[in-house]
XYZ file of N, CA and C in Angstrom:
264
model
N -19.353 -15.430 4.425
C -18.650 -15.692 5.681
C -17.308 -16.398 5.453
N -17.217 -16.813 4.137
C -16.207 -17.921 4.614
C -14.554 -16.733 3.639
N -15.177 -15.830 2.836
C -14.073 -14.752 2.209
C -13.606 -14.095 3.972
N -14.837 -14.152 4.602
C -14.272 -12.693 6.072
C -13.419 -13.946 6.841
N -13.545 -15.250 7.192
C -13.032 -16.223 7.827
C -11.456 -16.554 7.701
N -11.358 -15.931 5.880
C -10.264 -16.534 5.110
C -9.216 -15.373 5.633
N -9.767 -14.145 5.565
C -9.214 -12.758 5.644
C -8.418 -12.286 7.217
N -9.655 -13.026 8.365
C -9.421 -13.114 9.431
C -8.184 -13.607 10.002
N -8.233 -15.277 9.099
C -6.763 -15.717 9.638
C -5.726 -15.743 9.087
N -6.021 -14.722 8.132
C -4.726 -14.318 7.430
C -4.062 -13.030 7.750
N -5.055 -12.284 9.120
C -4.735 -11.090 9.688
C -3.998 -11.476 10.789
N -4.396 -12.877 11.589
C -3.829 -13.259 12.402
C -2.955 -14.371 12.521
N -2.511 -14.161 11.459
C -1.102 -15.169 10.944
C 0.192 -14.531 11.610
N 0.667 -13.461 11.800
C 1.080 -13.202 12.281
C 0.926 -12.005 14.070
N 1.243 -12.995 14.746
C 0.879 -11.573 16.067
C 2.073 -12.048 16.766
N 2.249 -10.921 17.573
C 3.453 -10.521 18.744
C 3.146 -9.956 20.098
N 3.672 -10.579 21.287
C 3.294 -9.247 22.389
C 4.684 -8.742 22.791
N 4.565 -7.625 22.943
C 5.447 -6.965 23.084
C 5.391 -6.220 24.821
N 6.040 -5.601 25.175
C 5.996 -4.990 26.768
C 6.558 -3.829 26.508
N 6.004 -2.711 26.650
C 6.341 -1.427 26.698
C 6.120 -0.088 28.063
N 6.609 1.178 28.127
C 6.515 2.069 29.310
C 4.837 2.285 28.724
N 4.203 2.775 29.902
C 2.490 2.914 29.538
C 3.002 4.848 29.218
N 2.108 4.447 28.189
C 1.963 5.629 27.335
C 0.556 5.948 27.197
N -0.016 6.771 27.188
C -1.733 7.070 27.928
C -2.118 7.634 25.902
N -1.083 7.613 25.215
C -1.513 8.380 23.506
C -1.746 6.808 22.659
N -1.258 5.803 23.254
C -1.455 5.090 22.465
C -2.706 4.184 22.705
N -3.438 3.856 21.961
C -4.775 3.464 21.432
C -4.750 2.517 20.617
N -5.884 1.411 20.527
C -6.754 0.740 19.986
C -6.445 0.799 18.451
N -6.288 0.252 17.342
C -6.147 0.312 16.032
C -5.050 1.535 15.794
N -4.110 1.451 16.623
C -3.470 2.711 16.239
C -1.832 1.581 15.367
N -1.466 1.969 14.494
C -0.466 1.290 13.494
C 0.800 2.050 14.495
N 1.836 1.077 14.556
C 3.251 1.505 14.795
C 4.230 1.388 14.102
N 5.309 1.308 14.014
C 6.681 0.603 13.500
C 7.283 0.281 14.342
N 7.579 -1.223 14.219
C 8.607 -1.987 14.898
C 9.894 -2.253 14.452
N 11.048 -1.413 15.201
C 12.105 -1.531 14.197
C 13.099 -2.826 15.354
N 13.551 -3.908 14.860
C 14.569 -4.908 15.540
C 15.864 -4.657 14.491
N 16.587 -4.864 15.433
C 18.229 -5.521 14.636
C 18.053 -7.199 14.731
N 18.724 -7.531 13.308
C 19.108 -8.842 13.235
C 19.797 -9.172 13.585
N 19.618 -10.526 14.363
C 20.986 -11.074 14.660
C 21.773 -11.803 13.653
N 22.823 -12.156 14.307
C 23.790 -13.463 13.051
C 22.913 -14.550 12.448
N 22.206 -14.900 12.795
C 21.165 -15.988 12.744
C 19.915 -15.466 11.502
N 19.669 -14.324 11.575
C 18.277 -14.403 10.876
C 19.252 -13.239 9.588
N 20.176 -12.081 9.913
C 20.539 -11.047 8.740
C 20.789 -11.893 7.191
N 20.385 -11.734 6.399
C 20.607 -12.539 5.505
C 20.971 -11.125 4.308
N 21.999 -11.408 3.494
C 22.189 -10.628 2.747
C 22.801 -8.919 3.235
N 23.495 -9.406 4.233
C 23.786 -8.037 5.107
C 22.937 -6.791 5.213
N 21.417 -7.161 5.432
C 20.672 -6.679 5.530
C 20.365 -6.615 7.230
N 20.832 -5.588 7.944
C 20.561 -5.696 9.527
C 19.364 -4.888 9.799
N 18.325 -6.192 9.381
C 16.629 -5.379 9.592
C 16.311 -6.851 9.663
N 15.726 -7.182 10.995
C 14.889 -8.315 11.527
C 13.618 -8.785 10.778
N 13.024 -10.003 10.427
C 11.932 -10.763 9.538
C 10.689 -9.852 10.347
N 10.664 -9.859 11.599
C 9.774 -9.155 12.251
C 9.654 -7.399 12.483
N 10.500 -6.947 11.759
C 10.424 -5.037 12.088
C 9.083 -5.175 10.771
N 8.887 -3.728 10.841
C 7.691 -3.168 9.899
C 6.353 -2.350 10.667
N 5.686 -2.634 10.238
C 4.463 -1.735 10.603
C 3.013 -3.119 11.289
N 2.974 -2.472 12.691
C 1.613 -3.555 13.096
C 0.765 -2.654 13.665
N -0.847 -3.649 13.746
C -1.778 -2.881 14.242
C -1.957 -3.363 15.952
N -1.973 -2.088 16.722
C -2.477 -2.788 18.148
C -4.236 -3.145 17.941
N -3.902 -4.338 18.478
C -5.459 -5.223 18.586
C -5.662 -5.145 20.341
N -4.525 -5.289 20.935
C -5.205 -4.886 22.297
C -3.869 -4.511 23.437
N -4.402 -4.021 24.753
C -3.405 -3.593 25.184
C -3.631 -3.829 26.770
N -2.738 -4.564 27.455
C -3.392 -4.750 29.156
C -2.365 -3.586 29.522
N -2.636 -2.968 30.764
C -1.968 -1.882 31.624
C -1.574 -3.158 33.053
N -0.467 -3.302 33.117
C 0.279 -4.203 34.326
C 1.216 -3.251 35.372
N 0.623 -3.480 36.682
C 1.311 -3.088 37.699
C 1.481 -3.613 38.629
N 3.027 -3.967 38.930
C 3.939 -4.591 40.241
C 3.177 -3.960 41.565
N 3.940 -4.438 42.350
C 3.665 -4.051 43.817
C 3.828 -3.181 44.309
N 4.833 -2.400 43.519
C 5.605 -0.913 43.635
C 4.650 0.308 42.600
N 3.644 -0.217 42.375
C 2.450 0.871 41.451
C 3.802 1.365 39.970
N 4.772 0.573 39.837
C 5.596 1.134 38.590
C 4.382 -0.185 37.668
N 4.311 0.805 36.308
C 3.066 0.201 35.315
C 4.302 0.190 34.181
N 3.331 -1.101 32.979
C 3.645 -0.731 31.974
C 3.037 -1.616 31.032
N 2.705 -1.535 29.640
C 1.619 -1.907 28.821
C 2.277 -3.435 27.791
N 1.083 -4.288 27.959
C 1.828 -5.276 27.354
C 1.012 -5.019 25.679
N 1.408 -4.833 24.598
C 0.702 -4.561 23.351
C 0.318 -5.809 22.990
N -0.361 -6.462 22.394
C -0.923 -7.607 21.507
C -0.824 -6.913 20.098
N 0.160 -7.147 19.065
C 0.461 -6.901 17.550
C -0.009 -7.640 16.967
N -0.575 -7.209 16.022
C -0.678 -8.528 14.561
C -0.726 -7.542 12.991
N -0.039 -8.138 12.044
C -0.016 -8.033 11.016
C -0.280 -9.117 9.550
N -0.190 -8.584 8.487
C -0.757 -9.297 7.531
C 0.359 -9.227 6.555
N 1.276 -9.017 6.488
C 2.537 -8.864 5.701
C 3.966 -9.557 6.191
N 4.911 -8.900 5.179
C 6.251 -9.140 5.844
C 6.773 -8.416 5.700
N 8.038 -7.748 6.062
C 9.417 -6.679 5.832
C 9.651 -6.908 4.227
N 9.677 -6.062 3.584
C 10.353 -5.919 2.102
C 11.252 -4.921 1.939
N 12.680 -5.164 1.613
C 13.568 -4.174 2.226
C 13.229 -3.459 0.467
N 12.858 -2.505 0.195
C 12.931 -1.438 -0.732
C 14.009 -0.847 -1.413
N 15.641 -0.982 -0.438
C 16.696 -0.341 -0.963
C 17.331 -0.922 -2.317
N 17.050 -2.487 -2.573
C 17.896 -3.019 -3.099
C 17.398 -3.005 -4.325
């Protein structure tokens, strides 16, 4: 228990929610890519790819609708890595 405990919060070391248009294909454990631009603040090495772009898993997803029945999905992300830019 205590290797799955260790593993656990090292899956959830990093999470994000994000707000997106509801899309009825996207699912449960389904992996995305998150691509951000850096700002002045975080580009380091004139690298304009954000600490946070890369690949996450949806862990969960609420469907939200206004008063006007316009919907749209808030994602819950989490990953276990970081961005490693490959080009250099």
């Amino acid at each position: 228990p205590l290797m799955r405990n260790a593993q656990l919060g090292l899956l959830k070391a990093q999470t994000i929610q994000i707000d997106v248009a509801s899309n009825s294909e996207v699912r449960l454990g389904n992996i995305i890519k998150l691509n951000l631009v850096a700002s002045t603040a975080t580009n380091k090495d004139d690298i304009n790819t954000h600490p946070m772009s890369g690949k996450w898993l949806i862990t969960a997803i609420k469907h939200i609708f206004d008063s006007t029945l316009h919907g749209y999905m808030r994602l819950t992300l989490m990953r276990d890595s970081q961005y490693i830019n490959r080009t250099s």
